[in-house]
Amino acid sequence: MKQLKRVKISEALRLASEGEEINVKGWVRTRRGNKSVGFVALNDGSTINNIQIVIDIADFDEEMLRLITTGACISVNGELVKSQGQGQSVEIRATEIEIYGSADPAAYPLQKKGHSLEFLREIAHLRPRTNTFGAVFRVRHHMSYAIHKYFNDKGFYYFHTPIITASDAEGAGSMFEVSTLDMNNPPRDKEGRVDFSQDFFGRQTNLTVSGQLEGELGAMALGAIYTFGPTFRAENSNTPRHLAEFWMIEPEMAFYDITDNMDLAEDFLKYLIRYALEHCREDIEFLSKMYDGEVIDRLNFVVENDFVRLTYTEGVKILEASGEKFEFPVHWGTDLQSEHERYLVEKHFKRPVILTDYPREIKSFYMKQNDDGKTVRAMDVLFPKIGEIIGGSEREADYNKLMNRVKETGMHTDPIWWYLETRRFGTAPHSGFGLGLERLLMFVTGMTNIRDVIPFPRTPNNVEF
Ligand code: ATP
Ligand code: MN
């Protein structure tokens, strides 16, 4: 084959210079045609759009042409010409074709179009090759980049917090343990309990549920940091909004109070959505056409409107007065379920909502305590279709108040002694929040199951790919 520079399909489609000889490589999406001419829709992942390859059957080897079936990978030399057909501006008139890899039509699972999302989850090794998942994973990339760009441009530092930790940021269970002990025959102490002093780290360890505690150490030195990494929760909940392994973005800022924190969260989300509308337009339009015709309206709506801010107490009053039949009853003191959150957002305010000042009993120990003795300076950002997309708070900066709360909740201080020291040495008012990347992606793409916005979802009984 003649050596030509490979051009990505996204670029070839933009090229105006007709008559140019180029090389494209990619996977066959469809092939149709008749005895004399073949049309191949080729995709290389660089764009949702395929490029059409026109093949003059008489010019090529029959054996080779037989291998050009859906899923096969080919390299094509040819001339870029104005397209005769509809739906594309240019196409490639093939002069040479090389088969990189065939895909037996009898065995290739993506032979036909229109598979259900459930079926595609069972072939997660191949689903990135579909239009849907190509689009979703491109959006995922662009959102990840935009997150780094946003914080970098604002002078935040990317601070790497550990994945293996000896602390539990939530003060509750639902963690994956990390151990090299022999599970069939672990060493035991005198009381018969597993002796973790003989484990790899000399103590019990787990996969992180949040980088926040370590992130606060960063903020108390660098001023403003963010983390962006994998996060693990052994929640056996199996909801369409929870993963056992997800990616969380956690900014943490010295000298920010709760209002600064809310302002940042709102600005951040609007920036990301604006970025998606600007840079992922074709992919989102495709997803909108296929799954959710209102997604672009929702995105514009969030960018154009102020988020409603109100307290948990006010929110509960609205829910109680709503007359709505909720699956979980609601009264002051209960943790809000997503049905409650979505009622406030979708039915009552019809705008994103930031709820603040939650009862301290249902929130974590590190949240700043209000003077009323009942509530803490928490903030949850609630979105249409999603419910909670961000959870955060102003942090308790007072050593004694923090210690009181630690004792009240019955937490052990020894695994977090280093965290408590931030309040002994140069403590400062500070705030932060956590955004779940996959929740953001659900909102931006309109996908309704969180398993469909991460390449390899981890949920109970699901770890094959
Ligand atoms: P939820 O109430 O929805 O279970 P949470 O209150 O436990 O969430 P936080 O601890 O506040 O969550 O975590 C911050 C953010 O991380 C959440 O707002 C959400 O966007 C995301 N998140 C939390 N748990 C999960 C999960 N299991 N899978 C995916 N994203 C999650
Ligand atoms: Mn939360």
Short mmCIF file of C-alpha atoms and ligand atoms in Angstrom, two decimals:
data_model
loop_
_atom_site.label_atom_id
_atom_site.label_comp_id
_atom_site.label_asym_id
_atom_site.label_seq_id
_atom_site.Cartn_x
_atom_site.Cartn_y
_atom_site.Cartn_z
CA MET A 1 0.00 0.00 0.00
CA LYS A 2 1.13 3.51 -0.79
CA GLN A 3 2.43 5.36 2.28
CA LEU A 4 0.07 8.22 2.99
CA LYS A 5 -0.30 10.23 6.16
CA ARG A 6 -3.20 8.95 8.22
CA VAL A 7 -5.91 11.54 8.75
CA LYS A 8 -8.41 11.23 11.57
CA ILE A 9 -11.97 10.98 10.34
CA SER A 10 -13.00 14.04 12.34
CA GLU A 11 -10.45 15.97 10.35
CA ALA A 12 -11.11 14.35 6.99
CA LEU A 13 -14.75 15.41 7.30
CA ARG A 14 -13.62 18.98 7.84
CA LEU A 15 -11.17 18.98 4.95
CA ALA A 16 -12.30 21.17 2.12
CA SER A 17 -9.47 20.31 -0.23
CA GLU A 18 -11.19 17.93 -2.58
CA GLY A 19 -9.07 15.69 -4.71
CA GLU A 20 -6.54 15.19 -1.95
CA GLU A 21 -5.24 11.66 -1.47
CA ILE A 22 -5.43 10.58 2.13
CA ASN A 23 -5.35 7.55 4.37
CA VAL A 24 -8.00 6.80 7.00
CA LYS A 25 -8.17 3.90 9.40
CA GLY A 26 -11.09 2.70 11.45
CA TRP A 27 -13.78 0.17 12.18
CA VAL A 28 -16.55 -0.66 9.76
CA ARG A 29 -19.93 0.38 11.09
CA THR A 30 -22.02 -0.71 8.13
CA ARG A 31 -21.52 -1.92 4.62
CA ARG A 32 -24.06 -1.78 1.86
CA GLY A 33 -24.10 -1.53 -1.91
CA ASN A 34 -24.59 -3.70 -4.96
CA LYS A 35 -22.54 -5.84 -7.33
CA SER A 36 -20.57 -2.96 -8.75
CA VAL A 37 -20.18 -0.47 -5.89
CA GLY A 38 -19.86 -0.78 -2.12
CA PHE A 39 -20.44 1.85 0.55
CA VAL A 40 -18.69 1.49 3.88
CA ALA A 41 -19.41 3.71 6.87
CA LEU A 42 -16.10 3.94 8.71
CA ASN A 43 -15.57 5.26 12.23
CA ASP A 44 -12.31 5.74 14.13
CA GLY A 45 -13.63 7.18 17.38
CA SER A 46 -12.52 10.73 16.66
CA THR A 47 -16.12 11.83 16.05
CA ILE A 48 -19.65 10.51 16.17
CA ASN A 49 -19.73 10.90 12.39
CA ASN A 50 -18.66 8.18 10.01
CA ILE A 51 -16.89 8.79 6.75
CA GLN A 52 -18.25 7.06 3.71
CA ILE A 53 -15.85 4.93 1.71
CA VAL A 54 -16.90 4.25 -1.86
CA ILE A 55 -15.51 1.03 -3.33
CA ASP A 56 -15.53 0.15 -6.99
CA ILE A 57 -15.94 -3.59 -6.62
CA ALA A 58 -14.24 -4.40 -9.91
CA ASP A 59 -11.00 -2.74 -8.78
CA PHE A 60 -10.43 -4.96 -5.74
CA ASP A 61 -9.72 -8.51 -4.79
CA GLU A 62 -12.93 -10.41 -4.05
CA GLU A 63 -11.48 -12.35 -1.09
CA MET A 64 -10.35 -9.16 0.57
CA LEU A 65 -13.65 -7.39 0.01
CA ARG A 66 -15.52 -10.26 1.65
CA LEU A 67 -13.75 -9.43 4.91
CA ILE A 68 -15.10 -5.88 5.00
CA THR A 69 -17.98 -6.50 7.37
CA THR A 70 -19.36 -4.68 10.40
CA GLY A 71 -16.72 -4.55 13.13
CA ALA A 72 -13.72 -5.20 10.88
CA CYS A 73 -10.79 -2.81 11.08
CA ILE A 74 -9.43 -1.47 7.82
CA SER A 75 -6.98 1.02 6.42
CA VAL A 76 -8.04 2.89 3.31
CA ASN A 77 -6.15 5.00 0.83
CA GLY A 78 -8.26 7.10 -1.42
CA GLU A 79 -9.27 10.37 -2.90
CA LEU A 80 -11.40 12.79 -0.93
CA VAL A 81 -14.33 13.82 -3.11
CA LYS A 82 -17.54 15.73 -2.73
CA SER A 83 -20.27 13.34 -1.67
CA GLN A 84 -23.03 12.43 -4.10
CA GLY A 85 -25.31 11.13 -1.40
CA GLN A 86 -27.07 12.89 1.41
CA GLY A 87 -25.90 13.35 4.97
CA GLN A 88 -22.21 13.92 4.37
CA SER A 89 -20.19 16.55 2.59
CA VAL A 90 -17.22 14.44 1.54
CA GLU A 91 -16.47 10.79 0.98
CA ILE A 92 -13.44 8.74 0.06
CA ARG A 93 -13.13 6.97 -3.26
CA ALA A 94 -10.96 4.01 -2.26
CA THR A 95 -7.85 3.22 -4.27
CA GLU A 96 -6.24 0.74 -1.85
CA ILE A 97 -7.61 -1.15 1.14
CA GLU A 98 -5.82 -3.20 3.78
CA ILE A 99 -7.63 -5.41 6.26
CA TYR A 100 -6.15 -5.08 9.74
CA GLY A 101 -8.63 -7.35 11.45
CA SER A 102 -11.75 -9.08 10.26
CA ALA A 103 -14.83 -9.64 12.45
CA ASP A 104 -16.76 -12.80 11.69
CA PRO A 105 -20.37 -11.65 11.09
CA ALA A 106 -21.69 -14.86 12.62
CA ALA A 107 -19.91 -14.14 15.90
CA TYR A 108 -19.56 -10.35 16.20
CA PRO A 109 -22.12 -9.22 18.83
CA LEU A 110 -22.56 -5.73 17.37
CA GLN A 111 -23.50 -7.01 13.96
CA LYS A 112 -26.91 -5.36 14.18
CA LYS A 113 -27.86 -1.92 15.38
CA GLY A 114 -30.30 -1.00 18.11
CA HIS A 115 -29.15 -3.19 21.00
CA SER A 116 -30.57 -2.31 24.40
CA LEU A 117 -28.34 -0.57 26.95
CA GLU A 118 -28.82 -3.60 29.21
CA PHE A 119 -27.46 -5.94 26.56
CA LEU A 120 -24.56 -3.59 25.86
CA ARG A 121 -23.59 -3.69 29.56
CA GLU A 122 -23.05 -7.41 29.12
CA ILE A 123 -20.55 -6.73 26.36
CA ALA A 124 -18.78 -3.82 28.02
CA HIS A 125 -15.57 -4.83 26.20
CA LEU A 126 -17.19 -3.91 22.87
CA ARG A 127 -19.72 -1.24 23.73
CA PRO A 128 -17.26 1.64 23.30
CA ARG A 129 -17.60 0.88 19.58
CA THR A 130 -21.23 1.87 19.51
CA ASN A 131 -22.32 5.41 18.64
CA THR A 132 -23.86 5.81 22.08
CA PHE A 133 -20.83 4.87 24.10
CA GLY A 134 -18.41 6.59 21.78
CA ALA A 135 -20.39 9.76 22.44
CA VAL A 136 -20.62 9.21 26.20
CA PHE A 137 -16.92 8.48 26.61
CA ARG A 138 -15.90 11.46 24.51
CA VAL A 139 -18.07 13.65 26.73
CA ARG A 140 -16.49 12.01 29.78
CA HIS A 141 -13.06 12.94 28.48
CA HIS A 142 -14.02 16.54 27.74
CA MET A 143 -15.63 16.97 31.16
CA SER A 144 -12.53 15.61 32.90
CA TYR A 145 -10.34 18.02 30.98
CA ALA A 146 -12.69 20.92 31.71
CA ILE A 147 -12.57 20.14 35.43
CA HIS A 148 -8.79 20.40 35.46
CA LYS A 149 -8.91 23.52 33.32
CA TYR A 150 -11.46 25.23 35.55
CA PHE A 151 -9.45 24.73 38.70
CA ASN A 152 -6.11 25.39 37.09
CA ASP A 153 -7.37 28.69 35.69
CA LYS A 154 -8.63 29.64 39.16
CA GLY A 155 -5.29 28.90 40.84
CA PHE A 156 -6.31 25.67 42.56
CA TYR A 157 -3.68 22.94 42.86
CA TYR A 158 -4.35 19.33 41.92
CA PHE A 159 -3.59 17.50 45.14
CA HIS A 160 -3.27 13.71 45.04
CA THR A 161 -4.86 12.03 48.01
CA PRO A 162 -4.29 8.36 48.76
CA ILE A 163 -6.47 5.52 47.54
CA ILE A 164 -5.49 3.22 50.39
CA THR A 165 -6.25 4.80 53.76
CA ALA A 166 -6.57 3.88 57.41
CA SER A 167 -9.34 6.39 58.07
CA ASP A 168 -13.02 6.52 57.21
CA ALA A 169 -14.10 10.00 56.15
CA GLU A 170 -17.80 9.31 56.58
CA GLY A 171 -17.49 7.80 60.01
CA ALA A 172 -19.58 4.87 58.87
CA GLY A 173 -19.24 1.47 57.21
CA SER A 174 -19.57 0.69 53.52
CA MET A 175 -15.83 0.39 52.85
CA PHE A 176 -13.79 -2.15 50.93
CA GLU A 177 -11.01 -3.59 53.04
CA VAL A 178 -7.49 -3.85 51.69
CA SER A 179 -5.51 -6.76 53.03
CA THR A 180 -2.85 -9.28 52.11
CA LEU A 181 -3.76 -11.62 54.96
CA ASP A 182 -4.77 -15.16 54.13
CA MET A 183 -8.55 -14.94 54.35
CA ASN A 184 -8.84 -18.66 54.97
CA ASN A 185 -6.45 -18.61 57.86
CA PRO A 186 -5.83 -15.10 59.20
CA PRO A 187 -3.62 -14.53 62.23
CA ARG A 188 -5.65 -13.92 65.36
CA ASP A 189 -5.08 -12.04 68.61
CA LYS A 190 -5.75 -13.36 72.11
CA GLU A 191 -9.44 -12.50 71.86
CA GLY A 192 -9.70 -14.43 68.61
CA ARG A 193 -10.10 -11.33 66.43
CA VAL A 194 -8.18 -10.98 63.18
CA ASP A 195 -4.77 -9.55 64.02
CA PHE A 196 -4.29 -6.72 61.56
CA SER A 197 -0.94 -5.81 63.12
CA GLN A 198 0.39 -8.65 60.98
CA ASP A 199 -1.24 -7.28 57.84
CA PHE A 200 0.68 -5.48 55.09
CA PHE A 201 0.38 -2.01 56.64
CA GLY A 202 0.41 -3.23 60.22
CA ARG A 203 -3.18 -2.14 60.65
CA GLN A 204 -6.60 -2.38 59.10
CA THR A 205 -6.87 -0.44 55.83
CA ASN A 206 -9.52 0.28 53.23
CA LEU A 207 -10.10 1.89 49.85
CA THR A 208 -10.87 5.57 50.24
CA VAL A 209 -14.48 6.74 50.40
CA SER A 210 -13.40 10.38 49.99
CA GLY A 211 -10.20 12.36 49.67
CA GLN A 212 -11.60 15.15 51.78
CA LEU A 213 -9.75 14.70 55.06
CA GLU A 214 -6.40 14.63 53.28
CA GLY A 215 -7.61 17.38 50.96
CA GLU A 216 -8.14 19.64 53.95
CA LEU A 217 -4.47 19.21 54.85
CA GLY A 218 -3.63 20.45 51.37
CA ALA A 219 -5.95 23.46 51.65
CA MET A 220 -4.35 24.40 54.98
CA ALA A 221 -1.05 24.77 53.18
CA LEU A 222 -1.66 25.54 49.51
CA GLY A 223 -4.78 27.63 50.03
CA ALA A 224 -7.01 25.99 47.48
CA ILE A 225 -6.71 22.45 46.16
CA TYR A 226 -8.83 19.89 44.41
CA THR A 227 -8.68 16.14 44.22
CA PHE A 228 -9.92 14.13 41.27
CA GLY A 229 -9.67 10.41 41.63
CA PRO A 230 -11.34 7.06 42.11
CA THR A 231 -13.52 6.65 45.18
CA PHE A 232 -14.96 3.44 46.58
CA ARG A 233 -18.13 2.64 48.47
CA ALA A 234 -19.28 -0.87 49.25
CA GLU A 235 -22.89 0.22 49.12
CA ASN A 236 -25.08 -2.73 48.35
CA SER A 237 -27.73 -0.42 47.06
CA ASN A 238 -27.92 -1.28 43.36
CA THR A 239 -29.57 2.02 42.41
CA PRO A 240 -29.20 3.66 39.00
CA ARG A 241 -27.22 6.46 40.72
CA HIS A 242 -24.64 4.54 42.76
CA LEU A 243 -21.43 2.79 41.77
CA ALA A 244 -19.04 0.89 44.00
CA GLU A 245 -16.17 2.64 42.21
CA PHE A 246 -16.73 6.18 41.00
CA TRP A 247 -14.70 9.31 40.36
CA MET A 248 -15.01 12.25 42.66
CA ILE A 249 -13.80 15.82 42.40
CA GLU A 250 -13.25 17.46 45.77
CA PRO A 251 -12.14 21.08 45.98
CA GLU A 252 -11.13 22.32 49.42
CA MET A 253 -10.53 26.01 50.09
CA ALA A 254 -9.05 27.94 53.00
CA PHE A 255 -10.89 31.16 53.89
CA TYR A 256 -14.11 30.16 52.12
CA ASP A 257 -17.33 30.26 54.12
CA ILE A 258 -20.49 28.41 53.13
CA THR A 259 -21.62 31.21 50.80
CA ASP A 260 -18.28 31.26 49.00
CA ASN A 261 -18.59 27.48 48.78
CA MET A 262 -22.06 27.67 47.21
CA ASP A 263 -20.91 30.35 44.78
CA LEU A 264 -18.02 28.15 43.70
CA ALA A 265 -20.19 25.05 43.29
CA GLU A 266 -22.71 26.94 41.16
CA ASP A 267 -20.08 28.63 39.02
CA PHE A 268 -18.22 25.34 38.58
CA LEU A 269 -21.29 23.39 37.45
CA LYS A 270 -22.34 26.14 35.06
CA TYR A 271 -18.84 26.31 33.62
CA LEU A 272 -18.80 22.56 33.01
CA ILE A 273 -22.20 22.54 31.37
CA ARG A 274 -21.33 25.51 29.19
CA TYR A 275 -18.12 23.71 28.23
CA ALA A 276 -20.09 20.61 27.29
CA LEU A 277 -22.52 22.59 25.16
CA GLU A 278 -19.60 24.20 23.37
CA HIS A 279 -17.24 21.25 22.94
CA CYS A 280 -19.48 18.17 22.89
CA ARG A 281 -22.32 19.49 20.80
CA GLU A 282 -22.51 16.71 18.20
CA ASP A 283 -22.25 13.92 20.76
CA ILE A 284 -24.90 15.45 23.01
CA GLU A 285 -27.18 16.09 20.05
CA PHE A 286 -26.82 12.45 19.07
CA LEU A 287 -27.64 11.24 22.59
CA SER A 288 -30.53 13.65 22.79
CA LYS A 289 -31.95 12.30 19.55
CA MET A 290 -31.59 8.71 20.75
CA TYR A 291 -32.58 8.89 24.41
CA ASP A 292 -33.66 12.19 25.86
CA GLY A 293 -34.96 14.97 23.66
CA GLU A 294 -34.95 17.45 26.53
CA VAL A 295 -31.35 17.17 27.60
CA ILE A 296 -30.11 20.26 25.76
CA ASP A 297 -32.98 22.36 27.10
CA ARG A 298 -32.10 21.24 30.60
CA LEU A 299 -28.45 22.12 30.10
CA ASN A 300 -29.30 25.59 28.81
CA PHE A 301 -31.75 26.07 31.62
CA VAL A 302 -29.14 25.34 34.29
CA VAL A 303 -26.64 27.71 32.71
CA GLU A 304 -29.17 30.52 32.39
CA ASN A 305 -30.78 30.41 35.83
CA ASP A 306 -29.65 31.09 39.37
CA PHE A 307 -29.83 28.10 41.69
CA VAL A 308 -32.41 28.44 44.45
CA ARG A 309 -30.81 28.50 47.91
CA LEU A 310 -32.78 27.54 50.98
CA THR A 311 -32.34 25.70 54.25
CA TYR A 312 -33.15 22.07 54.86
CA THR A 313 -35.78 23.24 57.37
CA GLU A 314 -37.52 25.36 54.72
CA GLY A 315 -37.23 22.48 52.26
CA VAL A 316 -38.86 20.02 54.63
CA LYS A 317 -41.73 22.46 55.26
CA ILE A 318 -42.36 22.62 51.51
CA LEU A 319 -42.30 18.83 51.23
CA GLU A 320 -44.65 18.39 54.18
CA ALA A 321 -47.09 20.90 52.72
CA SER A 322 -46.86 19.41 49.23
CA GLY A 323 -49.56 16.83 49.71
CA GLU A 324 -47.37 14.49 47.64
CA LYS A 325 -47.38 10.76 48.45
CA PHE A 326 -43.73 9.89 48.93
CA GLU A 327 -42.44 6.36 49.26
CA PHE A 328 -40.40 7.50 52.27
CA PRO A 329 -42.24 9.82 54.66
CA VAL A 330 -40.50 13.11 55.34
CA HIS A 331 -40.26 15.19 58.50
CA TRP A 332 -37.60 17.34 60.14
CA GLY A 333 -34.64 15.15 60.99
CA THR A 334 -34.93 12.59 58.20
CA ASP A 335 -32.32 12.28 55.49
CA LEU A 336 -33.84 13.37 52.20
CA GLN A 337 -34.34 10.68 49.58
CA SER A 338 -33.90 11.40 45.91
CA GLU A 339 -37.71 11.49 45.47
CA HIS A 340 -37.80 14.43 47.92
CA GLU A 341 -34.86 16.16 46.29
CA ARG A 342 -36.38 15.77 42.87
CA TYR A 343 -39.76 17.05 44.03
CA LEU A 344 -38.15 20.29 45.20
CA VAL A 345 -36.17 20.68 41.99
CA GLU A 346 -38.53 19.42 39.33
CA LYS A 347 -41.97 20.20 40.70
CA HIS A 348 -41.67 22.99 43.23
CA PHE A 349 -38.86 25.31 42.15
CA LYS A 350 -38.22 23.98 38.65
CA ARG A 351 -34.60 25.02 39.08
CA PRO A 352 -31.45 23.53 40.63
CA VAL A 353 -31.58 23.88 44.40
CA ILE A 354 -28.88 24.26 47.04
CA LEU A 355 -30.11 23.04 50.41
CA THR A 356 -28.15 24.14 53.47
CA ASP A 357 -28.11 23.76 57.23
CA TYR A 358 -29.04 20.12 57.64
CA PRO A 359 -29.69 18.43 60.99
CA ARG A 360 -26.30 17.57 62.39
CA GLU A 361 -27.34 13.97 63.19
CA ILE A 362 -27.62 13.05 59.52
CA LYS A 363 -24.37 14.74 58.45
CA SER A 364 -20.69 14.04 58.98
CA PHE A 365 -18.73 15.01 62.08
CA TYR A 366 -16.51 17.55 60.33
CA MET A 367 -19.24 19.97 59.28
CA LYS A 368 -19.33 23.39 60.93
CA GLN A 369 -21.87 23.51 63.73
CA ASN A 370 -24.42 26.29 63.71
CA ASP A 371 -25.24 28.28 66.84
CA ASP A 372 -28.70 26.72 67.08
CA GLY A 373 -27.08 23.52 68.34
CA LYS A 374 -29.17 21.48 65.91
CA THR A 375 -27.91 22.08 62.41
CA VAL A 376 -24.61 22.11 60.54
CA ARG A 377 -23.42 24.25 57.67
CA ALA A 378 -23.85 21.58 55.02
CA MET A 379 -24.85 22.20 51.44
CA ASP A 380 -26.20 19.75 48.90
CA VAL A 381 -26.69 20.79 45.30
CA LEU A 382 -29.76 19.11 43.84
CA PHE A 383 -30.33 18.71 40.10
CA PRO A 384 -33.28 17.70 37.98
CA LYS A 385 -33.35 13.97 37.14
CA ILE A 386 -30.31 13.34 39.35
CA GLY A 387 -31.08 14.52 42.86
CA GLU A 388 -27.85 15.16 44.78
CA ILE A 389 -24.99 16.00 42.45
CA ILE A 390 -22.76 17.79 44.97
CA GLY A 391 -22.43 17.40 48.73
CA GLY A 392 -20.31 19.77 50.76
CA SER A 393 -20.01 22.03 53.77
CA GLU A 394 -18.12 24.64 55.61
CA ARG A 395 -15.82 22.65 57.89
CA GLU A 396 -15.71 22.90 61.66
CA ALA A 397 -12.55 24.88 62.30
CA ASP A 398 -12.77 24.95 66.10
CA TYR A 399 -10.77 22.20 67.78
CA ASN A 400 -13.00 21.77 70.83
CA LYS A 401 -16.24 21.77 68.90
CA LEU A 402 -14.83 19.25 66.46
CA MET A 403 -13.60 17.02 69.28
CA ASN A 404 -16.99 17.16 70.99
CA ARG A 405 -18.64 15.99 67.81
CA VAL A 406 -16.08 13.22 67.33
CA LYS A 407 -16.81 11.98 70.85
CA GLU A 408 -20.58 12.28 70.46
CA THR A 409 -20.55 10.17 67.34
CA GLY A 410 -18.40 7.56 69.05
CA MET A 411 -15.57 7.82 66.52
CA HIS A 412 -12.06 6.70 67.36
CA THR A 413 -9.62 9.58 67.32
CA ASP A 414 -6.46 7.59 66.69
CA PRO A 415 -6.97 6.93 62.95
CA ILE A 416 -7.55 10.66 62.36
CA TRP A 417 -5.19 12.30 64.89
CA TRP A 418 -3.39 13.98 62.01
CA TYR A 419 -6.64 15.46 60.74
CA LEU A 420 -7.50 16.86 64.16
CA GLU A 421 -4.12 18.60 64.27
CA THR A 422 -5.20 20.96 61.49
CA ARG A 423 -7.42 22.56 64.14
CA ARG A 424 -4.55 22.80 66.64
CA PHE A 425 -1.97 24.40 64.38
CA GLY A 426 -3.07 27.42 62.37
CA THR A 427 -6.69 26.51 61.97
CA ALA A 428 -8.72 28.63 59.56
CA PRO A 429 -12.25 28.88 58.27
CA HIS A 430 -12.49 26.62 55.25
CA SER A 431 -14.95 24.81 53.03
CA GLY A 432 -15.18 22.21 50.32
CA PHE A 433 -17.45 19.87 48.42
CA GLY A 434 -17.54 16.68 46.42
CA LEU A 435 -18.89 16.31 42.90
CA GLY A 436 -19.48 12.84 41.55
CA LEU A 437 -18.15 12.79 37.97
CA GLU A 438 -20.66 10.16 36.91
CA ARG A 439 -23.62 12.09 38.34
CA LEU A 440 -22.45 15.10 36.31
CA LEU A 441 -22.17 12.92 33.21
CA MET A 442 -25.66 11.55 33.69
CA PHE A 443 -26.93 15.09 33.69
CA VAL A 444 -24.90 16.19 30.69
CA THR A 445 -25.60 13.14 28.52
CA GLY A 446 -29.16 12.42 29.64
CA MET A 447 -28.27 8.79 30.37
CA THR A 448 -30.44 7.51 33.19
CA ASN A 449 -28.30 4.67 34.52
CA ILE A 450 -24.93 5.49 36.08
CA ARG A 451 -23.55 2.22 34.66
CA ASP A 452 -23.74 3.78 31.22
CA VAL A 453 -21.44 6.75 31.84
CA ILE A 454 -18.32 4.89 33.04
CA PRO A 455 -16.42 2.48 30.79
CA PHE A 456 -16.20 -0.34 33.31
CA PRO A 457 -18.89 -0.03 35.97
CA ARG A 458 -18.39 -1.72 39.33
CA THR A 459 -21.61 -2.60 41.10
CA PRO A 460 -22.61 -5.59 43.25
CA ASN A 461 -21.83 -8.80 41.32
CA ASN A 462 -20.46 -6.89 38.37
CA VAL A 463 -16.70 -6.80 37.87
CA GLU A 464 -16.12 -8.92 34.77
CA PHE A 465 -14.74 -6.25 32.45
P1 ATP B 1 -26.08 9.87 48.05
O1 ATP B 1 -26.88 10.49 49.15
O2 ATP B 1 -26.57 10.20 46.67
O3 ATP B 1 -25.81 8.41 48.26
P2 ATP B 1 -23.81 10.80 49.49
O4 ATP B 1 -24.48 11.83 50.29
O5 ATP B 1 -23.43 9.50 50.09
O6 ATP B 1 -24.64 10.54 48.14
P3 ATP B 1 -21.36 12.28 49.41
O7 ATP B 1 -20.65 11.49 50.43
O8 ATP B 1 -21.88 13.61 49.76
O9 ATP B 1 -22.51 11.39 48.78
O10 ATP B 1 -20.44 12.34 48.09
C1 ATP B 1 -20.34 13.50 47.27
C2 ATP B 1 -20.83 13.23 45.87
O11 ATP B 1 -20.30 12.03 45.33
C3 ATP B 1 -22.32 13.04 45.78
O12 ATP B 1 -22.97 14.28 45.73
C4 ATP B 1 -22.46 12.30 44.47
O13 ATP B 1 -22.35 13.19 43.36
C5 ATP B 1 -21.25 11.41 44.46
N1 ATP B 1 -21.50 10.05 44.93
C6 ATP B 1 -21.65 9.64 46.20
N2 ATP B 1 -21.81 8.32 46.28
C7 ATP B 1 -21.76 7.85 45.01
C8 ATP B 1 -21.82 6.55 44.43
N3 ATP B 1 -21.97 5.45 45.17
N4 ATP B 1 -21.70 6.45 43.09
C9 ATP B 1 -21.53 7.55 42.33
N5 ATP B 1 -21.45 8.80 42.82
C10 ATP B 1 -21.56 8.96 44.14
MN MN B 2 -24.00 13.89 50.32
#
